[in-house]
mmCIF file of C-alpha atoms (C1' of nucleotides) in Angstrom:
data_model
loop_
_atom_site.group_PDB
_atom_site.id
_atom_site.type_symbol
_atom_site.label_atom_id
_atom_site.label_comp_id
_atom_site.label_asym_id
_atom_site.label_seq_id
_atom_site.Cartn_x
_atom_site.Cartn_y
_atom_site.Cartn_z
ATOM 1 C CA UNK A 167 -14.963 -25.066 0.351
ATOM 2 C CA UNK A 168 -13.308 -22.306 -1.666
ATOM 3 C CA UNK A 169 -11.479 -23.110 -4.844
ATOM 4 C CA UNK A 170 -9.887 -21.169 -7.507
ATOM 5 C CA UNK A 171 -11.271 -20.890 -10.976
ATOM 6 C CA UNK A 172 -14.814 -21.086 -9.579
ATOM 7 C CA UNK A 173 -17.096 -18.226 -8.637
ATOM 8 C CA UNK A 174 -17.424 -19.686 -5.098
ATOM 9 C CA UNK A 175 -17.041 -17.415 -2.130
ATOM 10 C CA UNK A 176 -14.373 -18.033 0.395
ATOM 11 C CA UNK A 177 -16.514 -19.326 3.183
ATOM 12 C CA UNK A 178 -15.239 -18.497 6.656
ATOM 13 C CA UNK A 179 -16.417 -21.923 7.836
ATOM 14 C CA UNK A 180 -14.439 -23.841 5.372
ATOM 15 C CA UNK A 181 -11.946 -26.138 7.057
ATOM 16 C CA UNK A 182 -9.387 -25.520 4.327
ATOM 17 C CA UNK A 183 -9.559 -21.852 4.960
ATOM 18 C CA UNK A 184 -9.269 -22.377 8.634
ATOM 19 C CA UNK A 185 -5.949 -24.117 8.148
ATOM 20 C CA UNK A 186 -4.745 -21.674 5.639
ATOM 21 C CA UNK A 187 -5.645 -18.939 8.144
ATOM 22 C CA UNK A 188 -3.593 -20.687 10.779
ATOM 23 C CA UNK A 189 -0.601 -20.842 8.433
ATOM 24 C CA UNK A 190 -0.888 -17.230 7.596
ATOM 25 C CA UNK A 191 1.113 -16.255 10.529
ATOM 26 C CA UNK A 192 4.651 -14.830 10.539
ATOM 27 C CA UNK A 193 5.951 -17.067 13.362
ATOM 28 C CA UNK A 194 4.514 -20.155 11.721
ATOM 29 C CA UNK A 195 6.290 -19.228 8.477
ATOM 30 C CA UNK A 196 9.654 -18.586 10.141
ATOM 31 C CA UNK A 197 9.453 -21.653 12.292
ATOM 32 C CA UNK A 198 8.627 -23.882 9.294
ATOM 33 C CA UNK A 199 11.625 -22.336 7.389
ATOM 34 C CA UNK A 200 13.873 -22.857 10.358
ATOM 35 C CA UNK A 201 12.966 -26.445 10.679
ATOM 36 C CA UNK A 202 13.763 -27.152 7.083
ATOM 37 C CA UNK A 203 17.357 -27.640 8.054
ATOM 38 C CA UNK A 204 16.463 -30.483 10.277
ATOM 39 C CA UNK A 205 15.186 -31.347 13.787
ATOM 40 C CA UNK A 206 15.850 -28.523 16.235
ATOM 41 C CA UNK A 207 15.428 -27.911 19.965
ATOM 42 C CA UNK A 208 13.401 -25.278 21.604
ATOM 43 C CA UNK A 209 16.420 -23.252 22.464
ATOM 44 C CA UNK A 210 17.967 -23.479 19.050
ATOM 45 C CA UNK A 211 14.737 -22.167 17.408
ATOM 46 C CA UNK A 212 14.590 -19.437 19.914
ATOM 47 C CA UNK A 213 18.033 -18.357 19.158
ATOM 48 C CA UNK A 214 17.691 -18.772 15.476
ATOM 49 C CA UNK A 215 14.512 -16.627 15.047
ATOM 50 C CA UNK A 216 15.215 -13.135 15.950
ATOM 51 C CA UNK A 217 12.472 -11.557 18.019
ATOM 52 C CA UNK A 218 10.607 -14.807 18.806
ATOM 53 C CA UNK A 219 9.587 -15.121 22.472
ATOM 54 C CA UNK A 220 9.340 -18.413 24.369
ATOM 55 C CA UNK A 221 5.558 -17.961 24.646
ATOM 56 C CA UNK A 222 4.908 -17.431 20.892
ATOM 57 C CA UNK A 223 7.288 -20.375 20.130
ATOM 58 C CA UNK A 224 5.529 -22.757 22.285
ATOM 59 C CA UNK A 225 2.173 -21.508 20.963
ATOM 60 C CA UNK A 226 3.316 -21.755 17.378
ATOM 61 C CA UNK A 227 4.731 -25.329 17.860
ATOM 62 C CA UNK A 228 1.645 -26.544 19.620
ATOM 63 C CA UNK A 229 -0.488 -25.258 16.644
ATOM 64 C CA UNK A 230 1.768 -26.891 14.102
ATOM 65 C CA UNK A 231 1.729 -30.084 16.151
ATOM 66 C CA UNK A 232 -2.128 -30.039 16.192
ATOM 67 C CA UNK A 233 -2.231 -29.521 12.517
ATOM 68 C CA UNK A 234 0.166 -32.394 11.880
ATOM 69 C CA UNK A 235 2.949 -30.451 10.424
ATOM 70 C CA UNK A 236 5.403 -30.711 13.182
ATOM 71 C CA UNK A 237 6.478 -33.777 15.285
ATOM 72 C CA UNK A 238 7.544 -33.291 18.935
ATOM 73 C CA UNK A 239 9.996 -35.867 20.331
ATOM 74 C CA UNK A 240 10.575 -35.961 24.005
ATOM 75 C CA UNK A 241 13.822 -37.600 25.405
ATOM 76 C CA UNK A 242 13.255 -38.596 29.000
ATOM 77 C CA UNK A 243 16.484 -37.332 30.455
ATOM 78 C CA UNK A 244 17.643 -34.620 32.797
ATOM 79 C CA UNK A 245 17.852 -31.920 31.922
ATOM 80 C CA UNK A 246 14.907 -32.251 29.531
ATOM 81 C CA UNK A 247 15.684 -32.625 25.860
ATOM 82 C CA UNK A 248 12.928 -32.043 23.243
ATOM 83 C CA UNK A 249 13.291 -31.891 19.538
ATOM 84 C CA UNK A 250 10.923 -30.676 16.872
ATOM 85 C CA UNK A 251 11.021 -31.767 13.295
ATOM 86 C CA UNK A 252 8.726 -31.332 10.260
ATOM 87 C CA UNK A 253 6.314 -34.128 9.318
ATOM 88 C CA UNK A 254 5.972 -35.208 5.698
ATOM 89 C CA UNK A 255 3.166 -32.656 5.329
ATOM 90 C CA UNK A 256 5.232 -30.024 7.077
ATOM 91 C CA UNK A 257 8.019 -30.392 4.671
ATOM 92 C CA UNK A 258 5.700 -30.013 1.838
ATOM 93 C CA UNK A 259 4.227 -26.724 3.161
ATOM 94 C CA UNK A 260 7.681 -25.569 4.310
ATOM 95 C CA UNK A 261 8.987 -26.201 0.792
ATOM 96 C CA UNK A 262 6.335 -23.915 -0.640
ATOM 97 C CA UNK A 263 7.041 -21.189 1.971
ATOM 98 C CA UNK A 264 10.595 -21.470 1.132
ATOM 99 C CA UNK A 265 9.784 -20.861 -2.536
ATOM 100 C CA UNK A 266 7.958 -17.681 -1.573
ATOM 101 C CA UNK A 267 10.909 -16.674 0.590
ATOM 102 C CA UNK A 268 13.262 -17.296 -2.288
ATOM 103 C CA UNK A 269 11.122 -15.335 -4.668
ATOM 104 C CA UNK A 270 11.171 -12.460 -2.194
ATOM 105 C CA UNK A 271 14.880 -12.461 -1.791
ATOM 106 C CA UNK A 272 15.491 -12.860 -5.530
ATOM 107 C CA UNK A 273 12.993 -9.939 -6.119
ATOM 108 C CA UNK A 274 14.620 -7.763 -3.614
ATOM 109 C CA UNK A 275 18.078 -8.485 -4.931
ATOM 110 C CA UNK A 276 17.011 -7.454 -8.497
ATOM 111 C CA UNK A 277 15.333 -4.227 -7.175
ATOM 112 C CA UNK A 278 17.514 -3.194 -4.175
ATOM 113 C CA UNK A 279 15.648 0.164 -4.010
ATOM 114 C CA UNK A 280 12.081 -0.891 -3.507
ATOM 115 C CA UNK A 281 10.106 -4.093 -2.966
ATOM 116 C CA UNK A 282 9.021 -6.378 -5.771
ATOM 117 C CA UNK A 283 7.625 -3.398 -7.688
ATOM 118 C CA UNK A 284 9.439 -2.411 -10.810
ATOM 119 C CA UNK B 202 19.345 -11.784 5.537
ATOM 120 C CA UNK B 203 17.921 -15.214 6.421
ATOM 121 C CA UNK B 204 18.322 -18.101 4.142
ATOM 122 C CA UNK B 205 17.656 -21.651 4.244
ATOM 123 C CA UNK B 206 20.483 -24.229 4.332
ATOM 124 C CA UNK B 207 22.693 -21.828 6.176
ATOM 125 C CA UNK B 208 23.162 -21.382 9.930
ATOM 126 C CA UNK B 209 22.182 -17.754 9.658
ATOM 127 C CA UNK B 210 19.701 -16.412 12.146
ATOM 128 C CA UNK B 211 16.488 -15.023 10.768
ATOM 129 C CA UNK B 212 17.207 -11.377 11.465
ATOM 130 C CA UNK B 213 14.173 -9.216 12.284
ATOM 131 C CA UNK B 214 15.688 -6.310 10.337
ATOM 132 C CA UNK B 215 16.077 -8.289 7.084
ATOM 133 C CA UNK B 216 13.947 -6.756 4.389
ATOM 134 C CA UNK B 217 13.084 -10.079 2.985
ATOM 135 C CA UNK B 218 11.656 -11.255 6.354
ATOM 136 C CA UNK B 219 9.747 -7.961 6.630
ATOM 137 C CA UNK B 220 8.028 -8.649 3.232
ATOM 138 C CA UNK B 221 7.436 -12.281 4.197
ATOM 139 C CA UNK B 222 5.862 -11.086 7.372
ATOM 140 C CA UNK B 223 3.542 -8.793 5.543
ATOM 141 C CA UNK B 224 2.424 -11.733 3.375
ATOM 142 C CA UNK B 225 1.821 -13.907 6.446
ATOM 143 C CA UNK B 226 -1.682 -12.616 6.900
ATOM 144 C CA UNK B 227 -4.915 -14.197 6.331
ATOM 145 C CA UNK B 228 -6.585 -11.497 4.364
ATOM 146 C CA UNK B 229 -3.543 -10.993 2.142
ATOM 147 C CA UNK B 230 -3.522 -14.724 1.244
ATOM 148 C CA UNK B 231 -7.329 -14.700 0.587
ATOM 149 C CA UNK B 232 -7.190 -11.571 -1.474
ATOM 150 C CA UNK B 233 -4.333 -12.912 -3.554
ATOM 151 C CA UNK B 234 -6.259 -16.198 -4.132
ATOM 152 C CA UNK B 235 -9.379 -14.254 -5.139
ATOM 153 C CA UNK B 236 -7.513 -12.067 -7.589
ATOM 154 C CA UNK B 237 -6.142 -15.102 -9.345
ATOM 155 C CA UNK B 238 -9.316 -15.357 -11.322
ATOM 156 C CA UNK B 239 -8.848 -11.932 -12.777
ATOM 157 C CA UNK B 240 -9.274 -8.248 -12.162
ATOM 158 C CA UNK B 241 -11.918 -7.518 -9.532
ATOM 159 C CA UNK B 242 -13.703 -4.635 -8.105
ATOM 160 C CA UNK B 243 -13.821 -3.630 -4.328
ATOM 161 C CA UNK B 244 -17.351 -4.798 -4.067
ATOM 162 C CA UNK B 245 -16.705 -8.035 -5.663
ATOM 163 C CA UNK B 246 -13.860 -8.880 -3.365
ATOM 164 C CA UNK B 247 -15.949 -7.897 -0.413
ATOM 165 C CA UNK B 248 -18.734 -10.142 -1.490
ATOM 166 C CA UNK B 249 -16.491 -13.017 -2.326
ATOM 167 C CA UNK B 250 -14.398 -13.183 0.838
ATOM 168 C CA UNK B 251 -16.579 -14.099 3.657
ATOM 169 C CA UNK B 252 -16.021 -12.130 6.958
ATOM 170 C CA UNK B 253 -13.783 -9.517 5.165
ATOM 171 C CA UNK B 254 -14.668 -5.936 6.234
ATOM 172 C CA UNK B 255 -14.333 -2.873 4.042
ATOM 173 C CA UNK B 256 -11.684 -1.502 6.371
ATOM 174 C CA UNK B 257 -9.556 -4.584 6.277
ATOM 175 C CA UNK B 258 -9.886 -4.918 2.464
ATOM 176 C CA UNK B 259 -8.804 -1.433 1.803
ATOM 177 C CA UNK B 260 -5.891 -1.846 4.232
ATOM 178 C CA UNK B 261 -4.921 -5.035 2.658
ATOM 179 C CA UNK B 262 -5.167 -3.792 -0.886
ATOM 180 C CA UNK B 263 -3.096 -0.714 0.046
ATOM 181 C CA UNK B 264 -0.311 -2.918 1.430
ATOM 182 C CA UNK B 265 -0.315 -5.214 -1.596
ATOM 183 C CA UNK B 266 -0.100 -2.195 -3.828
ATOM 184 C CA UNK B 267 2.859 -0.768 -1.782
ATOM 185 C CA UNK B 268 4.654 -4.097 -2.171
ATOM 186 C CA UNK B 269 4.001 -4.106 -5.903
ATOM 187 C CA UNK B 270 1.808 -7.218 -5.929
ATOM 188 C CA UNK B 271 -1.460 -5.654 -6.818
ATOM 189 C CA UNK B 272 -2.248 -2.959 -9.449
ATOM 190 C CA UNK B 273 -5.070 -0.487 -8.811
ATOM 191 C CA UNK B 274 -6.861 0.993 -11.800
ATOM 192 C CA UNK B 275 -9.256 3.819 -11.406
ATOM 193 C CA UNK B 276 -11.814 4.562 -14.097
ATOM 194 C CA UNK B 277 -12.826 8.183 -13.867
ATOM 195 C CA UNK B 278 -16.700 7.766 -14.110
ATOM 196 C CA UNK B 279 -19.717 8.203 -11.882
ATOM 197 C CA UNK B 280 -20.363 6.116 -9.904
ATOM 198 C CA UNK B 281 -16.634 5.325 -9.359
ATOM 199 C CA UNK B 282 -15.228 2.240 -10.844
ATOM 200 C CA UNK B 283 -12.000 0.807 -9.531
ATOM 201 C CA UNK B 284 -10.351 -2.497 -10.388
ATOM 202 C CA UNK B 285 -7.664 -4.514 -8.649
ATOM 203 C CA UNK B 286 -5.516 -6.992 -10.441
ATOM 204 C CA UNK B 287 -2.361 -9.030 -9.651
ATOM 205 C CA UNK B 288 0.958 -7.709 -11.045
ATOM 206 C CA UNK B 289 3.465 -10.206 -12.449
ATOM 207 C CA UNK B 290 5.004 -10.555 -9.093
ATOM 208 C CA UNK B 291 1.606 -10.855 -7.483
ATOM 209 C CA UNK B 292 0.669 -13.638 -9.743
ATOM 210 C CA UNK B 293 3.947 -15.467 -8.835
ATOM 211 C CA UNK B 294 3.245 -15.277 -5.123
ATOM 212 C CA UNK B 295 -0.511 -16.008 -5.595
ATOM 213 C CA UNK B 296 0.447 -19.138 -7.584
ATOM 214 C CA UNK B 297 2.484 -20.341 -4.621
ATOM 215 C CA UNK B 298 -0.294 -19.549 -2.125
ATOM 216 C CA UNK B 299 -2.707 -21.411 -4.336
ATOM 217 C CA UNK B 300 -0.292 -24.360 -4.238
ATOM 218 C CA UNK B 301 -0.349 -24.301 -0.398
ATOM 219 C CA UNK B 302 -4.199 -24.015 -0.670
ATOM 220 C CA UNK B 303 -4.425 -27.004 -2.915
ATOM 221 C CA UNK B 304 -2.171 -29.056 -0.765
ATOM 222 C CA UNK B 305 -4.350 -28.275 2.207
ATOM 223 C CA UNK B 306 -7.570 -29.170 0.392
ATOM 224 C CA UNK B 307 -6.078 -32.427 -0.930
ATOM 225 C CA UNK B 308 -4.817 -33.199 2.416
ATOM 226 C CA UNK B 309 -8.197 -32.652 4.111
ATOM 227 C CA UNK B 310 -9.972 -34.592 1.400
ATOM 228 C CA UNK B 311 -7.539 -37.570 2.027
ATOM 229 C CA UNK B 312 -8.131 -37.392 5.841
ATOM 230 C CA UNK B 313 -11.608 -36.033 6.333
ATOM 231 C CA UNK B 314 -11.470 -36.668 10.050
ATOM 232 C CA UNK B 315 -8.499 -34.673 11.122
ATOM 233 C CA UNK B 316 -6.101 -32.143 9.611
ATOM 234 C CA UNK B 317 -2.979 -33.041 7.496
ATOM 235 C CA UNK B 318 -1.869 -35.422 10.245
ATOM 236 C CA UNK B 319 -1.916 -39.104 9.224
ATOM 237 C "C1'" DC C 234 16.421 -27.004 29.513
ATOM 238 C "C1'" DT C 235 11.634 -26.820 28.613
ATOM 239 C "C1'" DG C 236 7.459 -24.922 29.366
ATOM 240 C "C1'" DC C 237 3.193 -23.083 31.818
ATOM 241 C "C1'" DA C 238 0.402 -19.337 34.120
ATOM 242 C "C1'" DT C 239 -0.463 -14.549 34.777
ATOM 243 C "C1'" DC C 240 -0.631 -9.909 33.988
ATOM 244 C "C1'" DC C 241 -1.161 -5.970 31.141
ATOM 245 C "C1'" DG C 242 -0.071 -2.495 27.490
ATOM 246 C "C1'" DG C 243 -0.454 -1.858 22.587
ATOM 247 C "C1'" DT C 244 -2.374 -3.087 18.469
ATOM 248 C "C1'" DT C 245 -5.865 -4.720 15.628
ATOM 249 C "C1'" DC C 246 -10.241 -4.949 13.910
ATOM 250 C "C1'" DG C 247 -15.339 -4.521 13.212
ATOM 251 C "C1'" DA C 248 -19.302 -1.438 13.403
ATOM 252 C "C1'" DT C 249 -20.966 2.775 12.310
ATOM 253 C "C1'" DA C 250 -21.328 7.038 10.220
ATOM 254 C "C1'" DC C 251 -19.971 10.181 6.734
ATOM 255 C "C1'" DT C 252 -17.751 12.035 2.045
ATOM 256 C "C1'" DG C 253 -16.904 12.396 -3.029
ATOM 257 C "C1'" DC D 131 -19.448 2.525 -5.651
ATOM 258 C "C1'" DA D 132 -15.285 3.379 -3.310
ATOM 259 C "C1'" DG D 133 -13.179 5.003 0.457
ATOM 260 C "C1'" DT D 134 -12.149 7.559 5.050
ATOM 261 C "C1'" DA D 135 -12.819 8.678 10.144
ATOM 262 C "C1'" DT D 136 -13.732 7.438 14.725
ATOM 263 C "C1'" DC D 137 -14.319 4.558 18.734
ATOM 264 C "C1'" DG D 138 -14.734 0.798 21.749
ATOM 265 C "C1'" DA D 139 -13.956 -4.103 22.200
ATOM 266 C "C1'" DA D 140 -11.216 -8.064 21.523
ATOM 267 C "C1'" DC D 141 -7.081 -10.038 20.784
ATOM 268 C "C1'" DC D 142 -2.219 -10.533 20.587
ATOM 269 C "C1'" DG D 143 2.015 -10.816 22.360
ATOM 270 C "C1'" DG D 144 6.079 -9.668 25.686
ATOM 271 C "C1'" DA D 145 7.745 -9.807 30.404
ATOM 272 C "C1'" DT D 146 7.971 -12.020 34.535
ATOM 273 C "C1'" DG D 147 7.836 -15.615 37.817
ATOM 274 C "C1'" DC D 148 7.355 -20.445 38.701
ATOM 275 C "C1'" DA D 149 7.610 -25.690 37.959
ATOM 276 C "C1'" DG D 150 9.189 -30.384 36.341
#
DNA sequence: CTGCATCCGGTTCGATACTG
DNA sequence: CAGTATCGAACCGGATGCAG
C-alpha cells in the first residue's frame, strides 16, 4: 500500500496502485468525462470522442465495468440498445478527472502561448 | 476544445485534451504523487517507485518539465546532484491525483473483496 | 446497433552498456 | 550520481470482417 506523507515505496503489487494504473489511460479519462453528462450509447460515445475506435471503446468500457465505475444496461430489443452510465464511484472519479480537465483548460486559457508553465 | 456539460465532441486536436492525455500515464501519476512529499533526487524516485526504470523516469520527468509541472534544479558539484520538485501547477494537479488515489484506497478498504463496486 | 476475433504495423519499454 | 544510446521483445491499438 502506498500512501502520501509516508516514506513507503509505491509497491507494484499494491491493489490501489493497480487500479490507479488502470485509470491512468487516456481513453478511460475521456470516457469518464463524456459519461458525466448522463447515460450514453456505444455509438454516441464513439461519435463524441474523436479518434476513439470501437475496439478501444469496448475494451475501455469493459475495464470500467470490472472496476465498478460504469454500469452497462442492455435493453432486449432489435436492433440492440445498450446504455452506459457512471456508477456512484464512477461519478466520484469522473468529478476529479473533470477538475483536472478544468484546471488544464483554465491554465491554457491563462497562458495561451505555452502549457501550464509561466 | 472539449468541455463538460456541452454537446461538444472531444476533439483530438484540442490542446487541453493533449495535455490531459499526457497526464493519463501511470508513471506520470506515480511521480506526481511521490513528489508531493517534497523535492527528490533521481535515485530517490527510482528507489521509491517500484518497477520504474531509469529510462522511463527520465522520460517522464522531461515531459512533466516541458508541461511546467515539475522543476529541475541542478547543483554543480561532483558527484552530480539534481533535484526535482513540483511547481505550483504541479502541486495542483498532484493534489487532485492524490484525491483520486485516496478515493481508491478508501474504496478498497471498504470493499476488501472487490474493487470499488458495491 | 452492438460487439467479437483476427491480423499486423508501430510504438513503447526494459535491459544493458557507456559517458560526464 | 545522473543521464544517454542502442536493441530486441512485448504490448498497444487500428483496420477489417463477421455475428447476434
